[in-house]
């Protein structure tokens, strides 16, 4: 899934080039490219599909030249993940009625890719043999308040796969601490595994409006008429996440607890946490950058522009040339609202 705009990564992430297309980690590869290469441990390039907004089709092809145009599914509107997943399931079921699918975001960080592939393959084996919807859960190492949680039945598991008791939305700190202490809660990574026919049955039962709209396209999927059908009917689907539409209602949900070094990289603070730091606790990207008496800060500047910064603590300093953001790290969740305010007051060119 590569259709989001990454608004909490503003001003680096823009409408024209969202964060999944950026070299956020500084190794010369975009997050989308990193995700694609990660899945080559699980399957071959011809079986990898990218769902994105239609305006990003050319960027996907540029960054993933191994794909052909038929492997890029173009959404005409942003309707959250439930319509996106349903569209994918209908299309892949048309290609192979026994298709076994992994759904994953394109903008997450995963450090141990070998362990990740092992967990995905375990989930694929389970869904191939069972009428099940599987989600990979991340064993939490701290009481994070920015993630959703999954409670699993730890006494009922078999071969490392456990029934899910419930999903919990982003908690406050006290609740998150109780989740961590209980030992039976996982972070919800938004990585799902299921057979196409299994998830389509769940849509028919729990999200009938989406199912009804997109099932009209059965004669069109994988034909030259597919895009015209999607352009007409996809915008009519409700904007809802697959978690709300399906996962919180179905009774055949399972999870695999994993710990492969995962972060959703949802905002600048996550990138700060996952990046190497200097002796003063700073993360520095781009440059040249000259720091004096700077501590526990994230500083990012454009190549070739000298930044001289001194006497600050616990700040984000993000210079993208036409937009400079200087803001407390502890208030990173406000970036999305600031982006919206900047667009309203100064125009679309800044977002």
mmCIF file of C-alpha atoms in Angstrom:
data_model
loop_
_atom_site.group_PDB
_atom_site.id
_atom_site.type_symbol
_atom_site.label_atom_id
_atom_site.label_comp_id
_atom_site.label_asym_id
_atom_site.label_seq_id
_atom_site.Cartn_x
_atom_site.Cartn_y
_atom_site.Cartn_z
ATOM 1 C CA UNK A 1 0.000 0.000 0.000
ATOM 2 C CA UNK A 2 1.671 3.207 -1.198
ATOM 3 C CA UNK A 3 -1.078 5.769 -1.606
ATOM 4 C CA UNK A 4 -0.787 7.887 1.548
ATOM 5 C CA UNK A 5 0.575 11.395 1.835
ATOM 6 C CA UNK A 6 2.598 11.070 5.085
ATOM 7 C CA UNK A 7 1.349 14.381 6.460
ATOM 8 C CA UNK A 8 3.117 13.974 9.824
ATOM 9 C CA UNK A 9 6.423 13.892 7.918
ATOM 10 C CA UNK A 10 5.846 17.366 6.526
ATOM 11 C CA UNK A 11 7.699 19.373 5.258
ATOM 12 C CA UNK A 12 9.817 16.564 3.748
ATOM 13 C CA UNK A 13 6.727 14.591 2.690
ATOM 14 C CA UNK A 14 4.674 16.548 0.144
ATOM 15 C CA UNK A 15 1.589 15.904 -1.964
ATOM 16 C CA UNK A 16 3.777 15.668 -5.055
ATOM 17 C CA UNK A 17 6.239 13.264 -3.423
ATOM 18 C CA UNK A 18 5.057 11.606 -0.193
ATOM 19 C CA UNK A 19 7.357 9.934 2.295
ATOM 20 C CA UNK A 20 7.160 6.449 0.744
ATOM 21 C CA UNK A 21 9.082 7.843 -2.232
ATOM 22 C CA UNK A 22 11.730 9.590 -0.105
ATOM 23 C CA UNK A 23 15.136 8.410 1.071
ATOM 24 C CA UNK A 24 14.179 8.899 4.705
ATOM 25 C CA UNK A 25 16.867 6.520 6.041
ATOM 26 C CA UNK A 26 19.693 8.164 4.095
ATOM 27 C CA UNK A 27 20.968 5.024 2.329
ATOM 28 C CA UNK A 28 19.998 6.024 -1.205
ATOM 29 C CA UNK A 29 16.763 3.979 -1.275
ATOM 30 C CA UNK A 30 13.197 5.132 -0.730
ATOM 31 C CA UNK A 31 10.931 3.452 1.805
ATOM 32 C CA UNK A 32 8.988 1.959 -1.119
ATOM 33 C CA UNK A 33 12.178 0.518 -2.589
ATOM 34 C CA UNK A 34 13.194 -0.907 0.788
ATOM 35 C CA UNK A 35 9.766 -2.562 1.144
ATOM 36 C CA UNK A 36 9.949 -4.038 -2.355
ATOM 37 C CA UNK A 37 13.407 -5.514 -1.744
ATOM 38 C CA UNK A 38 12.249 -6.896 1.613
ATOM 39 C CA UNK A 39 9.443 -8.833 -0.072
ATOM 40 C CA UNK A 40 11.851 -10.357 -2.573
ATOM 41 C CA UNK A 41 12.799 -12.575 0.386
ATOM 42 C CA UNK A 42 9.244 -13.938 0.304
ATOM 43 C CA UNK A 43 8.274 -13.997 -3.373
ATOM 44 C CA UNK A 44 9.328 -12.919 -6.855
ATOM 45 C CA UNK A 45 8.960 -9.494 -8.416
ATOM 46 C CA UNK A 46 6.188 -10.594 -10.769
ATOM 47 C CA UNK A 47 3.952 -11.348 -7.754
ATOM 48 C CA UNK A 48 4.403 -7.986 -6.043
ATOM 49 C CA UNK A 49 1.625 -5.432 -6.597
ATOM 50 C CA UNK A 50 1.578 -1.797 -5.510
ATOM 51 C CA UNK A 51 -1.655 0.030 -4.704
ATOM 52 C CA UNK A 52 -1.220 3.782 -4.953
ATOM 53 C CA UNK A 53 -2.987 6.976 -5.862
ATOM 54 C CA UNK A 54 -3.131 7.393 -9.627
ATOM 55 C CA UNK A 55 -0.959 10.519 -9.539
ATOM 56 C CA UNK A 56 1.984 8.469 -8.219
ATOM 57 C CA UNK A 57 1.967 5.756 -10.876
ATOM 58 C CA UNK A 58 4.979 7.173 -12.713
ATOM 59 C CA UNK A 59 6.992 7.458 -9.469
ATOM 60 C CA UNK A 60 6.277 3.812 -8.630
ATOM 61 C CA UNK A 61 7.470 2.699 -12.074
ATOM 62 C CA UNK A 62 10.572 4.873 -11.758
ATOM 63 C CA UNK A 63 11.528 3.443 -8.368
ATOM 64 C CA UNK A 64 10.479 -0.155 -9.121
ATOM 65 C CA UNK A 65 11.474 -0.767 -12.769
ATOM 66 C CA UNK A 66 11.112 -4.528 -12.187
ATOM 67 C CA UNK A 67 7.306 -4.130 -12.266
ATOM 68 C CA UNK A 68 5.104 -3.797 -15.310
ATOM 69 C CA UNK A 69 2.140 -1.459 -15.468
ATOM 70 C CA UNK A 70 -0.348 -4.198 -14.672
ATOM 71 C CA UNK A 71 1.158 -4.610 -11.210
ATOM 72 C CA UNK A 72 0.279 -1.055 -10.195
ATOM 73 C CA UNK A 73 -3.281 -0.564 -8.952
ATOM 74 C CA UNK A 74 -4.284 3.095 -9.198
ATOM 75 C CA UNK A 75 -6.829 4.514 -6.760
ATOM 76 C CA UNK A 76 -8.695 7.587 -8.023
ATOM 77 C CA UNK A 77 -9.388 8.747 -4.454
ATOM 78 C CA UNK A 78 -8.039 8.243 -0.924
ATOM 79 C CA UNK A 79 -10.686 6.176 0.875
ATOM 80 C CA UNK A 80 -8.517 4.614 3.595
ATOM 81 C CA UNK A 81 -7.414 0.976 3.616
ATOM 82 C CA UNK A 82 -10.654 -1.045 3.493
ATOM 83 C CA UNK A 83 -11.538 -0.208 -0.148
ATOM 84 C CA UNK A 84 -7.868 -0.572 -1.092
ATOM 85 C CA UNK A 85 -7.688 -4.092 0.355
ATOM 86 C CA UNK A 86 -11.004 -5.101 -1.201
ATOM 87 C CA UNK A 87 -9.924 -3.886 -4.655
ATOM 88 C CA UNK A 88 -6.700 -5.863 -4.346
ATOM 89 C CA UNK A 89 -8.531 -9.005 -3.234
ATOM 90 C CA UNK A 90 -10.994 -8.860 -6.137
ATOM 91 C CA UNK A 91 -8.204 -8.340 -8.657
ATOM 92 C CA UNK A 92 -5.925 -11.090 -7.335
ATOM 93 C CA UNK A 93 -8.801 -13.526 -6.891
ATOM 94 C CA UNK A 94 -9.501 -12.991 -10.579
ATOM 95 C CA UNK A 95 -5.912 -13.881 -11.400
ATOM 96 C CA UNK A 96 -5.845 -16.901 -9.082
ATOM 97 C CA UNK A 97 -8.875 -18.100 -7.065
ATOM 98 C CA UNK A 98 -6.474 -19.654 -4.531
ATOM 99 C CA UNK A 99 -4.331 -16.531 -4.175
ATOM 100 C CA UNK A 100 -2.713 -16.139 -0.751
ATOM 101 C CA UNK A 101 -2.007 -12.461 -0.100
ATOM 102 C CA UNK A 102 0.211 -10.370 2.163
ATOM 103 C CA UNK A 103 -0.966 -6.780 2.667
ATOM 104 C CA UNK A 104 1.675 -4.380 3.992
ATOM 105 C CA UNK A 105 2.325 -0.638 4.150
ATOM 106 C CA UNK A 106 5.161 0.688 2.002
ATOM 107 C CA UNK A 107 6.555 3.105 4.583
ATOM 108 C CA UNK A 108 7.479 0.989 7.623
ATOM 109 C CA UNK A 109 10.984 0.299 8.913
ATOM 110 C CA UNK A 110 11.979 -3.325 9.537
ATOM 111 C CA UNK A 111 15.479 -4.042 10.795
ATOM 112 C CA UNK A 112 15.617 -7.868 10.814
ATOM 113 C CA UNK A 113 14.364 -8.716 7.335
ATOM 114 C CA UNK A 114 15.232 -12.409 7.610
ATOM 115 C CA UNK A 115 13.031 -12.819 10.700
ATOM 116 C CA UNK A 116 10.329 -10.777 8.980
ATOM 117 C CA UNK A 117 10.324 -13.173 6.014
ATOM 118 C CA UNK A 118 10.163 -16.161 8.378
ATOM 119 C CA UNK A 119 7.076 -14.743 10.098
ATOM 120 C CA UNK A 120 5.367 -13.906 6.807
ATOM 121 C CA UNK A 121 5.991 -17.430 5.511
ATOM 122 C CA UNK A 122 4.588 -18.911 8.725
ATOM 123 C CA UNK A 123 1.448 -16.811 8.257
ATOM 124 C CA UNK A 124 1.158 -17.850 4.604
ATOM 125 C CA UNK A 125 1.404 -21.521 5.566
ATOM 126 C CA UNK A 126 -1.316 -21.029 8.185
ATOM 127 C CA UNK A 127 -3.742 -19.203 5.888
ATOM 128 C CA UNK A 128 -3.167 -21.727 3.101
ATOM 129 C CA UNK A 129 -4.432 -24.456 5.436
ATOM 130 C CA UNK A 130 -7.058 -22.540 7.418
ATOM 131 C CA UNK A 131 -9.980 -20.192 6.806
ATOM 132 C CA UNK A 132 -8.185 -17.466 8.713
ATOM 133 C CA UNK A 133 -7.322 -13.776 8.687
ATOM 134 C CA UNK A 134 -3.832 -13.326 10.168
ATOM 135 C CA UNK A 135 -2.136 -10.160 11.357
ATOM 136 C CA UNK A 136 1.496 -9.864 12.408
ATOM 137 C CA UNK A 137 1.711 -8.377 15.894
ATOM 138 C CA UNK A 138 4.862 -6.776 17.281
ATOM 139 C CA UNK A 139 5.938 -7.685 20.794
ATOM 140 C CA UNK A 140 6.059 -4.268 22.527
ATOM 141 C CA UNK A 141 9.187 -3.099 24.292
ATOM 142 C CA UNK A 142 7.728 0.103 25.759
ATOM 143 C CA UNK A 143 4.271 1.560 26.535
ATOM 144 C CA UNK A 144 3.819 3.321 23.193
ATOM 145 C CA UNK A 145 0.722 5.546 22.982
ATOM 146 C CA UNK A 146 0.899 6.085 19.221
ATOM 147 C CA UNK A 147 0.140 2.499 18.149
ATOM 148 C CA UNK A 148 -2.975 0.365 18.155
ATOM 149 C CA UNK A 149 -2.794 -2.890 20.110
ATOM 150 C CA UNK A 150 -3.900 -6.502 19.626
ATOM 151 C CA UNK A 151 -4.857 -8.717 22.570
ATOM 152 C CA UNK A 152 -4.228 -12.390 21.869
ATOM 153 C CA UNK A 153 -5.260 -15.586 23.624
ATOM 154 C CA UNK A 154 -1.824 -16.786 24.698
ATOM 155 C CA UNK A 155 -3.114 -20.092 26.108
ATOM 156 C CA UNK A 156 -4.813 -21.127 22.869
ATOM 157 C CA UNK A 157 -1.984 -20.814 20.384
ATOM 158 C CA UNK A 158 -0.538 -23.534 18.201
ATOM 159 C CA UNK A 159 2.814 -23.411 16.461
ATOM 160 C CA UNK A 160 3.222 -19.734 17.297
ATOM 161 C CA UNK A 161 -0.174 -18.651 15.903
ATOM 162 C CA UNK A 162 -2.757 -17.319 18.385
ATOM 163 C CA UNK A 163 -6.452 -16.355 18.246
ATOM 164 C CA UNK A 164 -7.084 -12.624 18.638
ATOM 165 C CA UNK A 165 -9.333 -11.548 21.503
ATOM 166 C CA UNK A 166 -9.736 -7.903 20.522
ATOM 167 C CA UNK A 167 -8.196 -4.848 18.928
ATOM 168 C CA UNK A 168 -7.541 -1.750 21.039
ATOM 169 C CA UNK A 169 -7.092 1.754 19.680
ATOM 170 C CA UNK A 170 -4.210 4.037 20.634
ATOM 171 C CA UNK A 171 -4.256 4.084 24.454
ATOM 172 C CA UNK A 172 -3.268 6.690 27.009
ATOM 173 C CA UNK A 173 -0.023 6.108 28.882
ATOM 174 C CA UNK A 174 -1.554 4.342 31.894
ATOM 175 C CA UNK A 175 -3.485 1.949 29.649
ATOM 176 C CA UNK A 176 -0.427 1.336 27.483
ATOM 177 C CA UNK A 177 1.594 0.462 30.594
ATOM 178 C CA UNK A 178 -1.097 -2.017 31.649
ATOM 179 C CA UNK A 179 -1.023 -3.579 28.172
ATOM 180 C CA UNK A 180 2.739 -3.985 28.413
ATOM 181 C CA UNK A 181 2.557 -5.514 31.888
ATOM 182 C CA UNK A 182 -0.145 -8.016 30.928
ATOM 183 C CA UNK A 183 2.058 -9.760 28.381
ATOM 184 C CA UNK A 184 -0.832 -10.580 26.038
ATOM 185 C CA UNK A 185 -0.916 -7.397 23.952
ATOM 186 C CA UNK A 186 0.978 -6.685 20.746
ATOM 187 C CA UNK A 187 1.432 -3.599 18.604
ATOM 188 C CA UNK A 188 -0.736 -3.618 15.500
ATOM 189 C CA UNK A 189 1.693 -3.352 12.565
ATOM 190 C CA UNK A 190 -0.981 -3.292 9.866
ATOM 191 C CA UNK A 191 0.550 -6.318 8.101
ATOM 192 C CA UNK A 192 -2.142 -8.824 7.118
ATOM 193 C CA UNK A 193 -2.086 -12.286 5.519
ATOM 194 C CA UNK A 194 -5.090 -14.127 4.081
ATOM 195 C CA UNK A 195 -6.442 -15.921 1.068
ATOM 196 C CA UNK A 196 -8.324 -13.710 -1.351
ATOM 197 C CA UNK A 197 -11.500 -15.753 -1.038
ATOM 198 C CA UNK A 198 -11.347 -15.656 2.769
ATOM 199 C CA UNK A 199 -11.134 -11.892 2.998
ATOM 200 C CA UNK A 200 -13.739 -11.402 0.268
ATOM 201 C CA UNK A 201 -16.145 -13.531 2.310
ATOM 202 C CA UNK A 202 -15.436 -11.265 5.278
ATOM 203 C CA UNK A 203 -16.196 -8.179 3.174
ATOM 204 C CA UNK A 204 -19.453 -9.701 1.968
ATOM 205 C CA UNK A 205 -20.499 -10.271 5.580
ATOM 206 C CA UNK A 206 -19.054 -7.274 7.454
ATOM 207 C CA UNK A 207 -18.599 -4.562 4.793
ATOM 208 C CA UNK A 208 -21.425 -5.279 2.331
ATOM 209 C CA UNK A 209 -21.443 -1.765 0.859
ATOM 210 C CA UNK A 210 -17.811 -2.035 -0.245
ATOM 211 C CA UNK A 211 -18.346 -5.599 -1.448
ATOM 212 C CA UNK A 212 -21.426 -4.685 -3.458
ATOM 213 C CA UNK A 213 -19.803 -1.689 -5.143
ATOM 214 C CA UNK A 214 -16.558 -3.399 -6.127
ATOM 215 C CA UNK A 215 -18.118 -6.748 -7.033
ATOM 216 C CA UNK A 216 -19.819 -4.961 -9.940
ATOM 217 C CA UNK A 217 -16.387 -5.006 -11.543
ATOM 218 C CA UNK A 218 -15.963 -8.777 -11.676
ATOM 219 C CA UNK A 219 -16.122 -8.803 -15.502
ATOM 220 C CA UNK A 220 -13.622 -5.897 -15.623
ATOM 221 C CA UNK A 221 -10.773 -6.921 -13.329
ATOM 222 C CA UNK A 222 -7.569 -7.768 -15.199
ATOM 223 C CA UNK A 223 -8.987 -6.396 -18.459
ATOM 224 C CA UNK A 224 -8.519 -3.031 -20.218
ATOM 225 C CA UNK A 225 -11.820 -1.925 -18.623
ATOM 226 C CA UNK A 226 -10.556 -2.261 -15.042
ATOM 227 C CA UNK A 227 -9.315 1.302 -14.551
ATOM 228 C CA UNK A 228 -12.460 2.891 -15.964
ATOM 229 C CA UNK A 229 -14.569 0.789 -13.593
ATOM 230 C CA UNK A 230 -12.376 1.707 -10.602
ATOM 231 C CA UNK A 231 -12.426 5.392 -11.522
ATOM 232 C CA UNK A 232 -16.236 5.346 -11.437
ATOM 233 C CA UNK A 233 -17.029 3.074 -8.501
ATOM 234 C CA UNK A 234 -14.047 3.325 -6.110
ATOM 235 C CA UNK A 235 -14.797 6.940 -5.033
ATOM 236 C CA UNK A 236 -18.274 5.785 -3.975
ATOM 237 C CA UNK A 237 -16.878 3.414 -1.329
ATOM 238 C CA UNK A 238 -16.918 4.577 2.309
ATOM 239 C CA UNK A 239 -13.658 5.885 3.721
ATOM 240 C CA UNK A 240 -12.840 3.378 6.460
ATOM 241 C CA UNK A 241 -9.863 1.321 7.581
ATOM 242 C CA UNK A 242 -9.719 -2.436 7.134
ATOM 243 C CA UNK A 243 -9.301 -2.684 10.923
ATOM 244 C CA UNK A 244 -12.690 -1.036 11.546
ATOM 245 C CA UNK A 245 -14.459 -2.610 8.567
ATOM 246 C CA UNK A 246 -13.290 -6.210 8.949
ATOM 247 C CA UNK A 247 -10.780 -7.025 11.666
ATOM 248 C CA UNK A 248 -12.824 -5.748 14.625
ATOM 249 C CA UNK A 249 -15.843 -7.843 13.582
ATOM 250 C CA UNK A 250 -14.591 -11.137 12.162
ATOM 251 C CA UNK A 251 -14.316 -14.220 14.385
ATOM 252 C CA UNK A 252 -11.503 -15.969 12.508
ATOM 253 C CA UNK A 253 -8.693 -13.534 13.364
ATOM 254 C CA UNK A 254 -5.264 -14.851 14.393
ATOM 255 C CA UNK A 255 -1.933 -13.224 15.130
ATOM 256 C CA UNK A 256 1.725 -14.165 15.124
ATOM 257 C CA UNK A 257 3.768 -12.348 17.790
ATOM 258 C CA UNK A 258 6.988 -11.111 16.239
ATOM 259 C CA UNK A 259 9.979 -8.960 17.043
ATOM 260 C CA UNK A 260 11.847 -8.075 13.875
ATOM 261 C CA UNK A 261 12.726 -4.480 14.702
ATOM 262 C CA UNK A 262 9.604 -2.708 13.444
ATOM 263 C CA UNK A 263 8.574 0.930 13.397
ATOM 264 C CA UNK A 264 5.719 2.427 11.425
ATOM 265 C CA UNK A 265 7.784 5.614 10.930
ATOM 266 C CA UNK A 266 4.552 7.516 11.397
ATOM 267 C CA UNK A 267 6.206 10.765 12.395
ATOM 268 C CA UNK A 268 9.584 12.423 12.903
ATOM 269 C CA UNK A 269 9.901 11.123 16.442
ATOM 270 C CA UNK A 270 9.869 7.511 15.221
ATOM 271 C CA UNK A 271 12.661 8.303 12.786
ATOM 272 C CA UNK A 272 14.622 9.966 15.607
ATOM 273 C CA UNK A 273 14.205 6.886 17.806
ATOM 274 C CA UNK A 274 15.400 4.505 15.087
ATOM 275 C CA UNK A 275 18.380 6.564 13.859
ATOM 276 C CA UNK A 276 21.982 6.531 15.161
ATOM 277 C CA UNK A 277 22.777 9.457 17.426
ATOM 278 C CA UNK A 278 25.887 11.445 18.226
ATOM 279 C CA UNK A 279 27.323 11.815 21.720
ATOM 280 C CA UNK A 280 24.847 14.568 22.552
ATOM 281 C CA UNK A 281 21.847 12.540 21.494
ATOM 282 C CA UNK A 282 21.375 14.329 18.186
ATOM 283 C CA UNK A 283 20.356 12.859 14.825
ATOM 284 C CA UNK A 284 21.804 14.835 11.919
ATOM 285 C CA UNK A 285 20.816 14.343 8.274
ATOM 286 C CA UNK A 286 21.954 16.243 5.214
ATOM 287 C CA UNK A 287 24.126 19.220 5.559
ATOM 288 C CA UNK A 288 26.732 20.568 6.089
ATOM 289 C CA UNK A 289 25.471 21.203 9.624
ATOM 290 C CA UNK A 290 27.409 22.890 12.443
ATOM 291 C CA UNK A 291 26.057 22.309 15.940
ATOM 292 C CA UNK A 292 27.061 24.094 19.144
ATOM 293 C CA UNK A 293 25.500 23.200 22.492
ATOM 294 C CA UNK A 294 22.718 21.149 20.857
ATOM 295 C CA UNK A 295 21.257 18.105 22.594
ATOM 296 C CA UNK A 296 18.660 15.393 21.894
ATOM 297 C CA UNK A 297 17.496 17.044 18.698
ATOM 298 C CA UNK A 298 16.684 15.992 15.148
ATOM 299 C CA UNK A 299 18.315 18.232 12.532
ATOM 300 C CA UNK A 300 17.760 17.797 8.815
ATOM 301 C CA UNK A 301 19.037 20.136 6.129
ATOM 302 C CA UNK A 302 19.308 20.208 2.345
ATOM 303 C CA UNK A 303 22.569 19.132 0.735
ATOM 304 C CA UNK A 304 24.838 22.086 0.046
ATOM 305 C CA UNK A 305 23.208 24.476 2.530
ATOM 306 C CA UNK A 306 25.144 25.232 5.707
ATOM 307 C CA UNK A 307 23.046 25.163 8.862
ATOM 308 C CA UNK A 308 24.550 26.659 12.045
ATOM 309 C CA UNK A 309 22.504 25.831 15.132
ATOM 310 C CA UNK A 310 23.260 26.382 18.798
ATOM 311 C CA UNK A 311 21.794 26.391 22.277
ATOM 312 C CA UNK A 312 18.800 24.132 21.765
ATOM 313 C CA UNK A 313 17.499 20.953 23.347
ATOM 314 C CA UNK A 314 14.835 18.446 22.326
ATOM 315 C CA UNK A 315 13.852 20.183 19.104
ATOM 316 C CA UNK A 316 13.169 19.207 15.506
ATOM 317 C CA UNK A 317 14.870 21.444 12.959
ATOM 318 C CA UNK A 318 13.775 20.423 9.469
ATOM 319 C CA UNK A 319 14.868 22.606 6.561
ATOM 320 C CA UNK A 320 13.488 21.623 3.157
ATOM 321 C CA UNK A 321 14.591 24.777 1.349
ATOM 322 C CA UNK A 322 11.188 26.419 0.902
ATOM 323 C CA UNK A 323 9.876 25.354 4.329
ATOM 324 C CA UNK A 324 11.697 25.430 7.671
ATOM 325 C CA UNK A 325 10.128 23.792 10.718
ATOM 326 C CA UNK A 326 11.544 24.347 14.220
ATOM 327 C CA UNK A 327 9.373 22.577 16.778
ATOM 328 C CA UNK A 328 9.578 20.623 20.060
ATOM 329 C CA UNK A 329 10.116 16.903 19.529
ATOM 330 C CA UNK A 330 7.558 16.166 22.234
ATOM 331 C CA UNK A 331 4.859 17.872 20.128
ATOM 332 C CA UNK A 332 5.520 16.020 16.871
ATOM 333 C CA UNK A 333 1.883 14.936 16.564
ATOM 334 C CA UNK A 334 0.960 18.582 15.909
ATOM 335 C CA UNK A 335 2.838 18.596 12.588
ATOM 336 C CA UNK A 336 -0.176 17.313 10.656
ATOM 337 C CA UNK A 337 -2.366 20.161 11.900
ATOM 338 C CA UNK A 338 0.389 22.678 11.179
ATOM 339 C CA UNK A 339 0.618 21.406 7.633
ATOM 340 C CA UNK A 340 -3.116 21.900 7.187
ATOM 341 C CA UNK A 341 -2.873 25.416 8.625
ATOM 342 C CA UNK A 342 0.048 26.273 6.329
ATOM 343 C CA UNK A 343 -1.936 25.097 3.299
ATOM 344 C CA UNK A 344 -4.931 27.187 4.331
ATOM 345 C CA UNK A 345 -2.947 30.347 5.044
ATOM 346 C CA UNK A 346 -0.162 30.209 2.442
ATOM 347 C CA UNK A 347 -1.302 27.895 -0.326
ATOM 348 C CA UNK A 348 -0.823 24.412 -1.747
ATOM 349 C CA UNK A 349 2.749 25.019 -2.977
ATOM 350 C CA UNK A 350 4.055 24.539 0.575
ATOM 351 C CA UNK A 351 2.416 21.148 1.092
#
